[in-house]
Short mmCIF file of C-alpha atoms and ligand atoms in Angstrom, two decimals:
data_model
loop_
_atom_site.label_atom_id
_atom_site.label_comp_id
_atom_site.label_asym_id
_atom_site.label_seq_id
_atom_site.Cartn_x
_atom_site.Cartn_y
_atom_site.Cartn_z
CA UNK A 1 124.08 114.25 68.27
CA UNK A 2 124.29 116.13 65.09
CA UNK A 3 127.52 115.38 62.77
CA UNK A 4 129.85 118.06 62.06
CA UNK A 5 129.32 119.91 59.29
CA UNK A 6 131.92 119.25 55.85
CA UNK A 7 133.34 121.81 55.06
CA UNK A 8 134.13 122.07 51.44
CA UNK A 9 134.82 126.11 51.47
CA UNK A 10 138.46 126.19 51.76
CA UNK A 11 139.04 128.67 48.67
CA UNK A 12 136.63 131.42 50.82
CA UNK A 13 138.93 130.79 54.43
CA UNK A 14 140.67 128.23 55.46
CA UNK A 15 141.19 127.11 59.69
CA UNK A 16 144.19 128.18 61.25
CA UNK A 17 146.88 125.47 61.60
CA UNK A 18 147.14 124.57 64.99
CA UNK A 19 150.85 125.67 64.51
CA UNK A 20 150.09 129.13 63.57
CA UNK A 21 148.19 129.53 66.38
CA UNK A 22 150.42 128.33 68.87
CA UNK A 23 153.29 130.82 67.27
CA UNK A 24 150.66 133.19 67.94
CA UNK A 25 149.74 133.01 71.42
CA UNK A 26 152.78 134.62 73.32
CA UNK A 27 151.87 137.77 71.55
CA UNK A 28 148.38 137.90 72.48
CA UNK A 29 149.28 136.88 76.68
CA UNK A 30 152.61 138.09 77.27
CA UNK A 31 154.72 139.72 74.33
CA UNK A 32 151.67 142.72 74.15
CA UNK A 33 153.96 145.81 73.54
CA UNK A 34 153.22 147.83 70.78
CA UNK A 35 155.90 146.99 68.39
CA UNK A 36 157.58 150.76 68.11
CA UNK A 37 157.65 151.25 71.96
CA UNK A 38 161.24 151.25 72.58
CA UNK A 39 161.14 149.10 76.06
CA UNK A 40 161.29 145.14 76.59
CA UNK A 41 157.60 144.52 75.70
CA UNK A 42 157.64 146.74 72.33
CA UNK A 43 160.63 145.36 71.05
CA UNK A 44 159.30 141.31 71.80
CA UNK A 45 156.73 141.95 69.59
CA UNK A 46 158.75 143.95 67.20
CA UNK A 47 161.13 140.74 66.99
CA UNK A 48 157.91 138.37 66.14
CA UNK A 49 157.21 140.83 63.38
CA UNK A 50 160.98 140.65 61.95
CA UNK A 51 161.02 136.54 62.23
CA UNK A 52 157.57 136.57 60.59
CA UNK A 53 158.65 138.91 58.05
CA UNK A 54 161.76 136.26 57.35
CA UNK A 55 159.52 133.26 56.90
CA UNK A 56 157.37 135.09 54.46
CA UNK A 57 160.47 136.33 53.28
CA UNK A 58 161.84 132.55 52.41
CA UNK A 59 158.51 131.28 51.29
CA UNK A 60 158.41 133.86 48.71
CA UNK A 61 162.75 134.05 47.95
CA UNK A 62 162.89 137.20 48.07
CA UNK A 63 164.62 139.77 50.59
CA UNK A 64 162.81 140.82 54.15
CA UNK A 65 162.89 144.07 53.21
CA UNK A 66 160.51 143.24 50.26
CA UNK A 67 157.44 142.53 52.51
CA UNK A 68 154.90 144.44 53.34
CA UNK A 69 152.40 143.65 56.02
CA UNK A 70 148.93 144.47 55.48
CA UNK A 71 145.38 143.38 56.62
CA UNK A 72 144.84 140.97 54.22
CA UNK A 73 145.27 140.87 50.19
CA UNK A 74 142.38 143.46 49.83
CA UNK A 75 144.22 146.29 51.37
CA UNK A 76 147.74 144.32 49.76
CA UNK A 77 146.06 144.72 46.08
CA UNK A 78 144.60 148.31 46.59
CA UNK A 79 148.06 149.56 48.40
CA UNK A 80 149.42 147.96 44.61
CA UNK A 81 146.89 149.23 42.33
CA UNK A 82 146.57 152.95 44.07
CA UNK A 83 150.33 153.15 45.43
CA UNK A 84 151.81 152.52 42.11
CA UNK A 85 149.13 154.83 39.84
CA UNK A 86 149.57 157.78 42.90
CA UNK A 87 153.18 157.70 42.42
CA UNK A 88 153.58 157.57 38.52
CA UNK A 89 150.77 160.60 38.69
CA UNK A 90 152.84 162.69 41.47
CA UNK A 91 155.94 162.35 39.01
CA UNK A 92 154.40 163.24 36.09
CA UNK A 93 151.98 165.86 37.41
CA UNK A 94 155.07 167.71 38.95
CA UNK A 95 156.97 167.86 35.61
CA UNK A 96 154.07 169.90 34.79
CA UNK A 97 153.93 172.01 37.69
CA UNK A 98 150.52 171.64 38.59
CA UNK A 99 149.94 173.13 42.11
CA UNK A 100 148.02 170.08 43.26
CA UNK A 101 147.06 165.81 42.07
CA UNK A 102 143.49 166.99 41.97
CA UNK A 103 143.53 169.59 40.42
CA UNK A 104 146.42 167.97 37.86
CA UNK A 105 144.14 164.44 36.93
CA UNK A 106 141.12 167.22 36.51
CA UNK A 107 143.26 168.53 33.35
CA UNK A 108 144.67 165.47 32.30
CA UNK A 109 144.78 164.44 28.54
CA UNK A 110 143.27 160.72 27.92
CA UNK A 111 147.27 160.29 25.93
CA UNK A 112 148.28 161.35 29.17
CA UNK A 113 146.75 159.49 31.36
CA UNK A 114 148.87 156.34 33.29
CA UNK A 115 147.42 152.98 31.68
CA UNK A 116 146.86 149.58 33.33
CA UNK A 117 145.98 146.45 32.00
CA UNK A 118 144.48 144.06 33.89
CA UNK A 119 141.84 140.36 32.93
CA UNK A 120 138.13 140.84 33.41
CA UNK A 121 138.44 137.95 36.03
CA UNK A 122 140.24 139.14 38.53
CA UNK A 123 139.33 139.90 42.21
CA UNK A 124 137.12 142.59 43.17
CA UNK A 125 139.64 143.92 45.18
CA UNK A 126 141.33 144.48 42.00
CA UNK A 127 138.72 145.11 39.74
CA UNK A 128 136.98 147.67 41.96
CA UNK A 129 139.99 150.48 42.61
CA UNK A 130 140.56 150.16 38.78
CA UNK A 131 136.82 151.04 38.34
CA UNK A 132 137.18 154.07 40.88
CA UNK A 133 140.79 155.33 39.00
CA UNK A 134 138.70 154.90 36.16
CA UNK A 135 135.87 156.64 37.13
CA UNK A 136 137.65 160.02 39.03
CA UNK A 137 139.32 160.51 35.19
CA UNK A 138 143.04 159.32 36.49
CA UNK A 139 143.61 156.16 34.75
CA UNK A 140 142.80 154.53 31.56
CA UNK A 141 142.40 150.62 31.64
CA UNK A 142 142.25 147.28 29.65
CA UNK A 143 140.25 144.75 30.53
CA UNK A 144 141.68 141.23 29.22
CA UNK A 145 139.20 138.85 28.25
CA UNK A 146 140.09 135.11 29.11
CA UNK A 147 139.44 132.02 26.65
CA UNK A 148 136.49 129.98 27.32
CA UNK A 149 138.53 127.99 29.67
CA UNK A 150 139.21 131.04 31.77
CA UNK A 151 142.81 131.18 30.62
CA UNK A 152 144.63 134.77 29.67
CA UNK A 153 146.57 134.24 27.01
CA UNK A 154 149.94 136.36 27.17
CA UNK A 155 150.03 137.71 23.82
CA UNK A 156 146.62 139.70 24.31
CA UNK A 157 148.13 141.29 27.46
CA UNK A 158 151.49 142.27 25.17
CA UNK A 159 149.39 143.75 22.73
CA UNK A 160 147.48 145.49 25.40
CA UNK A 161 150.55 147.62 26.15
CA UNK A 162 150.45 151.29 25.41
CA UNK A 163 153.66 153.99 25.97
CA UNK A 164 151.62 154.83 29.06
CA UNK A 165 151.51 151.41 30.89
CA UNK A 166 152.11 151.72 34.28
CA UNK A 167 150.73 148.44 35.93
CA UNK A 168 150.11 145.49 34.64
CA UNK A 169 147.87 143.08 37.01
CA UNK A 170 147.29 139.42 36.32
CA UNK A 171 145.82 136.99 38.98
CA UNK A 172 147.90 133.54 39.66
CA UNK A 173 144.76 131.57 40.21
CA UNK A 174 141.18 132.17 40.08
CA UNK A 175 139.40 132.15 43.34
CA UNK A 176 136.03 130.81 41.79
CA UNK A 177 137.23 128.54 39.31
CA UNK A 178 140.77 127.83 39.92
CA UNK A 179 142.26 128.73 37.04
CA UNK A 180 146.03 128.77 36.95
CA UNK A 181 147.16 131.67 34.94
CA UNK A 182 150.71 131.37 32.86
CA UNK A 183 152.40 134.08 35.60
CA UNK A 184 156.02 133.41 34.73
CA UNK A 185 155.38 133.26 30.50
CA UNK A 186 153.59 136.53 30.50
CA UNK A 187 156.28 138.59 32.24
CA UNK A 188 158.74 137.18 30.30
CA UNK A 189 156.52 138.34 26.87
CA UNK A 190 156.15 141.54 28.48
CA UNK A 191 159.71 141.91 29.33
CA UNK A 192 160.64 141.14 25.51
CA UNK A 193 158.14 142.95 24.11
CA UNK A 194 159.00 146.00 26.08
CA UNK A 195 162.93 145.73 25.71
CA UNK A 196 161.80 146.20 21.53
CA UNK A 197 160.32 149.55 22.48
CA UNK A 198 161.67 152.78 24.05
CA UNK A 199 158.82 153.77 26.30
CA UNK A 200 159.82 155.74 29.45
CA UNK A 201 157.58 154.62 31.71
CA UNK A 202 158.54 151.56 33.77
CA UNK A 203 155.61 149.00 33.70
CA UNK A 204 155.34 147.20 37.03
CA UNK A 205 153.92 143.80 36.85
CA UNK A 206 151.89 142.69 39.94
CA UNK A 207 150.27 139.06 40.75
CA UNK A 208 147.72 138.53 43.18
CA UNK A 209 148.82 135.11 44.44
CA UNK A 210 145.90 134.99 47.48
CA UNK A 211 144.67 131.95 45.89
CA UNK A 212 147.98 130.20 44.58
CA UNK A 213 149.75 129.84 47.12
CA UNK A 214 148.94 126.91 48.86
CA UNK A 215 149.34 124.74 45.76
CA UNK A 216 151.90 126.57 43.71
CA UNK A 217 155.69 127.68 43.69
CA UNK A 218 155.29 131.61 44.69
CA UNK A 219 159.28 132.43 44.10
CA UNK A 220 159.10 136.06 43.08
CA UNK A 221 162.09 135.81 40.65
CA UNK A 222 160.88 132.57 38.96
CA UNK A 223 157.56 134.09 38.82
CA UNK A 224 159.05 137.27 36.90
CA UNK A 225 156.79 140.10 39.28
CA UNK A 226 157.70 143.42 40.68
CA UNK A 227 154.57 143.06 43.20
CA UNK A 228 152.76 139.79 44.52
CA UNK A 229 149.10 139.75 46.96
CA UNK A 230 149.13 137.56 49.59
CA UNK A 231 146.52 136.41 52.27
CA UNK A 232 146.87 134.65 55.46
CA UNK A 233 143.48 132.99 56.28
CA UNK A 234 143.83 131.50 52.81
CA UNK A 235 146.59 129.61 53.65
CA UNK A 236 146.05 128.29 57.23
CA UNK A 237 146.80 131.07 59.01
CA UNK A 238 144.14 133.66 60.89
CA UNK A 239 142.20 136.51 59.55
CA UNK A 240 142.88 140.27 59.63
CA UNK A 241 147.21 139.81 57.82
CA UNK A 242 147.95 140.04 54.33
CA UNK A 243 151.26 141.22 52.75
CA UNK A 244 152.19 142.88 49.48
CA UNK A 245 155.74 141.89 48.34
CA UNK A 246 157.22 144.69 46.53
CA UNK A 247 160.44 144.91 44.62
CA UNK A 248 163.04 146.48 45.59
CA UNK A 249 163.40 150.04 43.87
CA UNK A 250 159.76 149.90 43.12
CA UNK A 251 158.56 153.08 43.89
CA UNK A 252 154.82 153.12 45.07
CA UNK A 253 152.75 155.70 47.69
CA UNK A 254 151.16 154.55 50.59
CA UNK A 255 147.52 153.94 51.07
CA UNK A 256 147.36 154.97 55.02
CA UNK A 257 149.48 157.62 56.74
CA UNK A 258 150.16 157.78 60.16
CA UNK A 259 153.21 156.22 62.33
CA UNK A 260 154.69 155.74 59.37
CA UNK A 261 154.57 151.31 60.60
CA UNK A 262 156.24 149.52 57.54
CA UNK A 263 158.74 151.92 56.77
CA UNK A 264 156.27 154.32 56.03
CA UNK A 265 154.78 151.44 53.74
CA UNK A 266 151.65 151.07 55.84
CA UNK A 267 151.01 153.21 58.89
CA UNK A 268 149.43 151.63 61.71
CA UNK A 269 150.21 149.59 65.00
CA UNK A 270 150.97 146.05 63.27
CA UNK A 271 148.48 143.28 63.75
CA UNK A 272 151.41 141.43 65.51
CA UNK A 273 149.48 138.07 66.56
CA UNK A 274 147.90 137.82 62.98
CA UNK A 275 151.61 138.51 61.52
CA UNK A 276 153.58 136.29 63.38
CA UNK A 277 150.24 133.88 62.77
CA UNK A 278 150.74 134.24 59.19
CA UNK A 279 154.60 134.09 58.88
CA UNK A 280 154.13 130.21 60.44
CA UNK A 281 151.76 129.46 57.99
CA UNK A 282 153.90 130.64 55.67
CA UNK A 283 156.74 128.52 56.92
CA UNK A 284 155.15 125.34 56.78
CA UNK A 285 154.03 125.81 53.10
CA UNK A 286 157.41 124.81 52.52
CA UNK A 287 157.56 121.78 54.53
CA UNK A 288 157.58 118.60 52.48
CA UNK A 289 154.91 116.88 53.98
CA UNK A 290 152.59 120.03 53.45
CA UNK A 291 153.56 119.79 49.87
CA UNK A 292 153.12 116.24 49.48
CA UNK A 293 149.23 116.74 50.60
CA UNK A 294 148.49 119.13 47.93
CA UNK A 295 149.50 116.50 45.12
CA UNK A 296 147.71 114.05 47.05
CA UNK A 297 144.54 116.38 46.96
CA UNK A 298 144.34 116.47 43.52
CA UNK A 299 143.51 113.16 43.34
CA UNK A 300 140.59 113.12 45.95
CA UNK A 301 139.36 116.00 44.00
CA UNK A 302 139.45 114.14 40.49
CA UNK A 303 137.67 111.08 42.63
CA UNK A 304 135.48 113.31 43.52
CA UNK A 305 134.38 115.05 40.43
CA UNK A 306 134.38 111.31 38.63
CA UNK A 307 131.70 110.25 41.33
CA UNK A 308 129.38 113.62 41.43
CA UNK A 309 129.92 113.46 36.97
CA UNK A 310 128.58 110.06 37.11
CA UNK A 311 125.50 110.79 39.63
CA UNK A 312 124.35 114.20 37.85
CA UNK A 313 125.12 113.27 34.03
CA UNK A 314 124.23 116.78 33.08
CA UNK A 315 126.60 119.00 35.38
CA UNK A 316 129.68 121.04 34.00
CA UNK A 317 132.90 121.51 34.99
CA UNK A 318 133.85 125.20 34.49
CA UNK A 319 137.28 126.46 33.58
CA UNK A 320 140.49 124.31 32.51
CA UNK A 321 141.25 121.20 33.29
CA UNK A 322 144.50 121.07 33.07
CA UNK A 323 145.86 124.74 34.58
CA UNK A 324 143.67 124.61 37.65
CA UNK A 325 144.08 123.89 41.14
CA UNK A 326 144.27 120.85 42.54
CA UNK A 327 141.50 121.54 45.31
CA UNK A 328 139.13 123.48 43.03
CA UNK A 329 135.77 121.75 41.97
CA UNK A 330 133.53 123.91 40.22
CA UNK A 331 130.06 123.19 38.76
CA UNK A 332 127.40 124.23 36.38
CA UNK A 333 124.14 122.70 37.18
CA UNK A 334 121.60 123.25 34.67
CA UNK A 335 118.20 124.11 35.49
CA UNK A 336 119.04 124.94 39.21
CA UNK A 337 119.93 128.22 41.37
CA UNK A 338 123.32 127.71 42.52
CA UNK A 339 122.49 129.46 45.79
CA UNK A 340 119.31 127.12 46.23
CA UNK A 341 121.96 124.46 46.12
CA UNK A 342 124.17 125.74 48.27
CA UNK A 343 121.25 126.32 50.67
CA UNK A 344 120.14 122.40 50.83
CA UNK A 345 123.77 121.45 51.06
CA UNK A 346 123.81 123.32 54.13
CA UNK A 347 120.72 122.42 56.07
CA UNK A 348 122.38 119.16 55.02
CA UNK A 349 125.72 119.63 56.84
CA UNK A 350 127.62 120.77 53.75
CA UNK A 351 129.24 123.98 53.14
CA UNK A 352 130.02 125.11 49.91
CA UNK A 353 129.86 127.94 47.84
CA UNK A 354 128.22 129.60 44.68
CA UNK A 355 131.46 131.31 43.51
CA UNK A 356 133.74 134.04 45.56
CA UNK A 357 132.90 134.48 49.24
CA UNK A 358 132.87 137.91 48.80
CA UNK A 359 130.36 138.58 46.27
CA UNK A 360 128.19 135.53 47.58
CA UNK A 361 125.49 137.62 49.26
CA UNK A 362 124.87 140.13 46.29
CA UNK A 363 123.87 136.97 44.45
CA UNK A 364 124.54 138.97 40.97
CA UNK A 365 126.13 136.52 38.17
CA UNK A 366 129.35 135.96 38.38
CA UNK A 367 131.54 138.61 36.63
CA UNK A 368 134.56 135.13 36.10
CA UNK A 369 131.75 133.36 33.99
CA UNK A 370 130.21 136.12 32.20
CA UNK A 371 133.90 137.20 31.08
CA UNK A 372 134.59 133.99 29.95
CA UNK A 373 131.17 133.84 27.65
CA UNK A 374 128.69 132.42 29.59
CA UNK A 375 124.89 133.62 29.92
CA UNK A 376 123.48 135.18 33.12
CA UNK A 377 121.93 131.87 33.55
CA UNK A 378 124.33 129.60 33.75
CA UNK A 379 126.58 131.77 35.57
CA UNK A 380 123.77 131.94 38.28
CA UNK A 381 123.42 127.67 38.11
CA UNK A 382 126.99 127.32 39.46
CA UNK A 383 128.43 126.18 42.21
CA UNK A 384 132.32 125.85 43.97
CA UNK A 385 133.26 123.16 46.04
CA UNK A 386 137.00 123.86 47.91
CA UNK A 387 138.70 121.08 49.45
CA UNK A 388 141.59 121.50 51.99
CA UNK A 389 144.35 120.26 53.80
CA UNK A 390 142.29 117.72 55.91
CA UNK A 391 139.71 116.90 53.68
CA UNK A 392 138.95 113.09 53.75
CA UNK A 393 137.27 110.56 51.34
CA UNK A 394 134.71 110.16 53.52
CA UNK A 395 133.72 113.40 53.59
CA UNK A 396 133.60 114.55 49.45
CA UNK A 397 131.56 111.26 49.85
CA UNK A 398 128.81 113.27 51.97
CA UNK A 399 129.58 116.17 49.64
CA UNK A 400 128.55 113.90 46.50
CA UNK A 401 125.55 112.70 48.24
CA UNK A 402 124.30 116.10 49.72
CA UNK A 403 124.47 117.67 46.01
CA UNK A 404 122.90 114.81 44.40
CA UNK A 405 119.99 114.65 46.95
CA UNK A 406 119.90 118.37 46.86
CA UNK A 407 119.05 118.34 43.46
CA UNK A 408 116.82 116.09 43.25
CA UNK A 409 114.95 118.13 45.82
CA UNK A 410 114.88 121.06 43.44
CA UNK A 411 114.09 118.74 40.77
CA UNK A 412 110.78 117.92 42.34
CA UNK A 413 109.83 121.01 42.81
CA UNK A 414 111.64 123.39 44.94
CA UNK A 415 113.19 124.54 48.28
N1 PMP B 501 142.13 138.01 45.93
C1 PMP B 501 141.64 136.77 45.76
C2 PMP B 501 142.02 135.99 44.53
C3 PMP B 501 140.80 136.21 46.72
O1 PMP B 501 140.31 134.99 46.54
C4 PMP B 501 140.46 136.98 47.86
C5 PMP B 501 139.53 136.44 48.92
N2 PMP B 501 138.38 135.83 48.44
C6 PMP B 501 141.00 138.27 47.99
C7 PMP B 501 141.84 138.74 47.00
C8 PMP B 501 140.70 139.12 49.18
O2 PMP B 501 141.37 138.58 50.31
P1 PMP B 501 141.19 139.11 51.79
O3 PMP B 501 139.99 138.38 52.31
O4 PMP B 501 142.46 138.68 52.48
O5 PMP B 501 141.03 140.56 51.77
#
């Protein structure tokens, strides 16, 4: 009988707790109402969605209200990237009369034009409806380039800001190589630098925490954001629910119109299994025990590195040491395809990854390690390895010995 495969992908999806799925299973048997139908069954499932909303809620400190439920942190980023440019150009566009937004961007000055500053290692999800703002003439943008470890250094996003900043959007941690970003220290030098000038413009500063939150204290306050991404299959909970918290008094326009779900946030029947999935896993990333494990991770990762740096004397690690998280492993491997690795690894029982999941199959260099100075080269020689919750000794110990053999393989010539 074939083992089970070890799966080392975490950081691309991670299972469902057994937990979340048992809070979700009364919604997909019995409690099937659509949540806005005003009889027994609609308002059951309208309840799961208020408790869920409530756990999220207390896993991020912040009011119920706050949350937004979306599909996942895609549609949570773009609702935070397009809501808050739509809104600052409807307000400005109607002090200037302009019949219509298209026809108002069309004439727009570049001085006019709503600014956002975001790091050139962010998300796609981020990166790509900055491009398209970009691109229709609506937005200028900053790209922020990292330091070689992949770290954004506050004072270049300070002196990024411009009279015209309306967003400002800085990842929590990197999703290829785990960078923790200083969240917390660059709002506060963005508060002060902006209390020292008297721009109009309010500059909301979002977070995408998709990748954080497992490992690291997501309190919104503490944290210093007006908006924060979240995903639920990246933190033990199913696919398909997301949310965006949003400050109160932030103003921002919705991304899909309908029902007007969400208090108009987010139209559309609510993904009320995946919610009330999500709001669990949210839950039990604040019990103890939960917590505990991720400290406890770190150090089977640093085993784990320590072995795989002794077997392959010339790998890499990428990114910082130090601000990173604790289940993030990720390697340059000169000489070598990353996806050839990943490849062997698999017919081996392995899975890992050659950066983010989602850009995986274009197999273009990563935009993380070009941003950070890297060639095209040894951006494509890289590869991630995610641990998780239940990942065991035994098994980085097959993950060690897959990559070494797997390399040796391509050492002697090939696939
Ligand atoms: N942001 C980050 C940092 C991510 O890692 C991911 C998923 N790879 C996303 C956003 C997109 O998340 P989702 O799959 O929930 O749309």
């Amino acid at each position: 009988m074939s083992k089970r495969p070890v799966y080392m992908d975490y950081a691309a999806a991670t299972p469902a707790d057994p937990r979340a799925l048992k809070a979700m299973m009364p919604f997909l048997k019995n409690s099937y109402g659509n949540p806005s139908s005003s009889h027994a069954l609609g308002q059951q499932a309208k309840v799961g969605i208020e408790k869920a909303r409530e756990k999220v809620a207390a896993f991020l400190s912040c009011s119920a209200g706050e949350v937004v439920f979306t599909s996942g942190a895609t549609e949570a980023n773009n609702l935070a990237i397009h809501g808050i440019l739509q809104s600052v150009l409807e307000s400005y566009l109607k002090t200037k009369n302009y019949p219509s937004i298209l026809l108002g961007v069309n004439q727009l000055k570049t001085s006019e034009k709503p600014h956002i500053i975001t790091s050139a290692i962010e998300h796609e999800s981020v990166l790509a409806p900055i491009r398209d703002l970009e691109k229709r003439g609506a937005v200028e943008a900053t790209y922020v380039l990292p330091d070689a470890e992949g770290l954004v250094r506050p004072s270049d996003v300070a002196d990024a800001l411009t009279p015209n900043t309306a967003l400002v959007s800085i990842q929590y941690a990197n999703s290829e190589i785990g960078t923790v970003q200083p969240i917390a220290e660059i709002s506060r030098v963005l508060r002060d630098f902006l209390k020292t000038k008297n721009y109009k413009l309010k500059t909301i500063f979002h977070t995408d925490a998709t990748q954080a939150a497992n490992y690291l204290d997501c309190s919104v306050e503490k944290l210093g954001v007006d908006l924060l991404t979240l995903s639920s299959h990246k933190i033990y909970g199913p696919k398909g629910a997301g949310a965006l918290y949003a400050k109160k008094g932030v103003e921002f326009s919705p991304l899909l119109l309908g029902g007007g779900q969400e208090e108009g946030r987010r139209s559309g029947t609510e993904n009320v299994p995946g919610i009330v999935g999500m709001g669990e896993a949210c839950a039990l990333l604040l019990d103890p025990r939960i917590r505990l494990r991720s400290i406890s991770l770190r150090q089977l990762r640093d085993r784990c590195v320590k072995s795989a740096l002794a077997r392959i004397p010339e790998a890499r690690i990428t990114g910082s040491v130090k601000n990173r998280l604790p289940n993030n492993i990720h390697l340059r491997l000169p000489g070598v395809q990353g996806k050839d690795v990943v490849f062997l690894m698999d017919q081996k029982g392995v899975c890992v990854s050659t950066g983010s999941a989602c850009s995986e199959s274009s197999q273009e260099a990563s935009h993380v390690l070009l941003a950070m100075g890297y060639s095209r080269e040894e951006a494509l020689s890289s590869v991630r390895i995610s641990l998780g919750r239940t990942t065991t000794a035994a098994e980085t110990a097959r993950c060690v010995k897959a990559l070494v053999s797997s390399l040796d393989r391509l050492k002697r010539g090939g696939i």
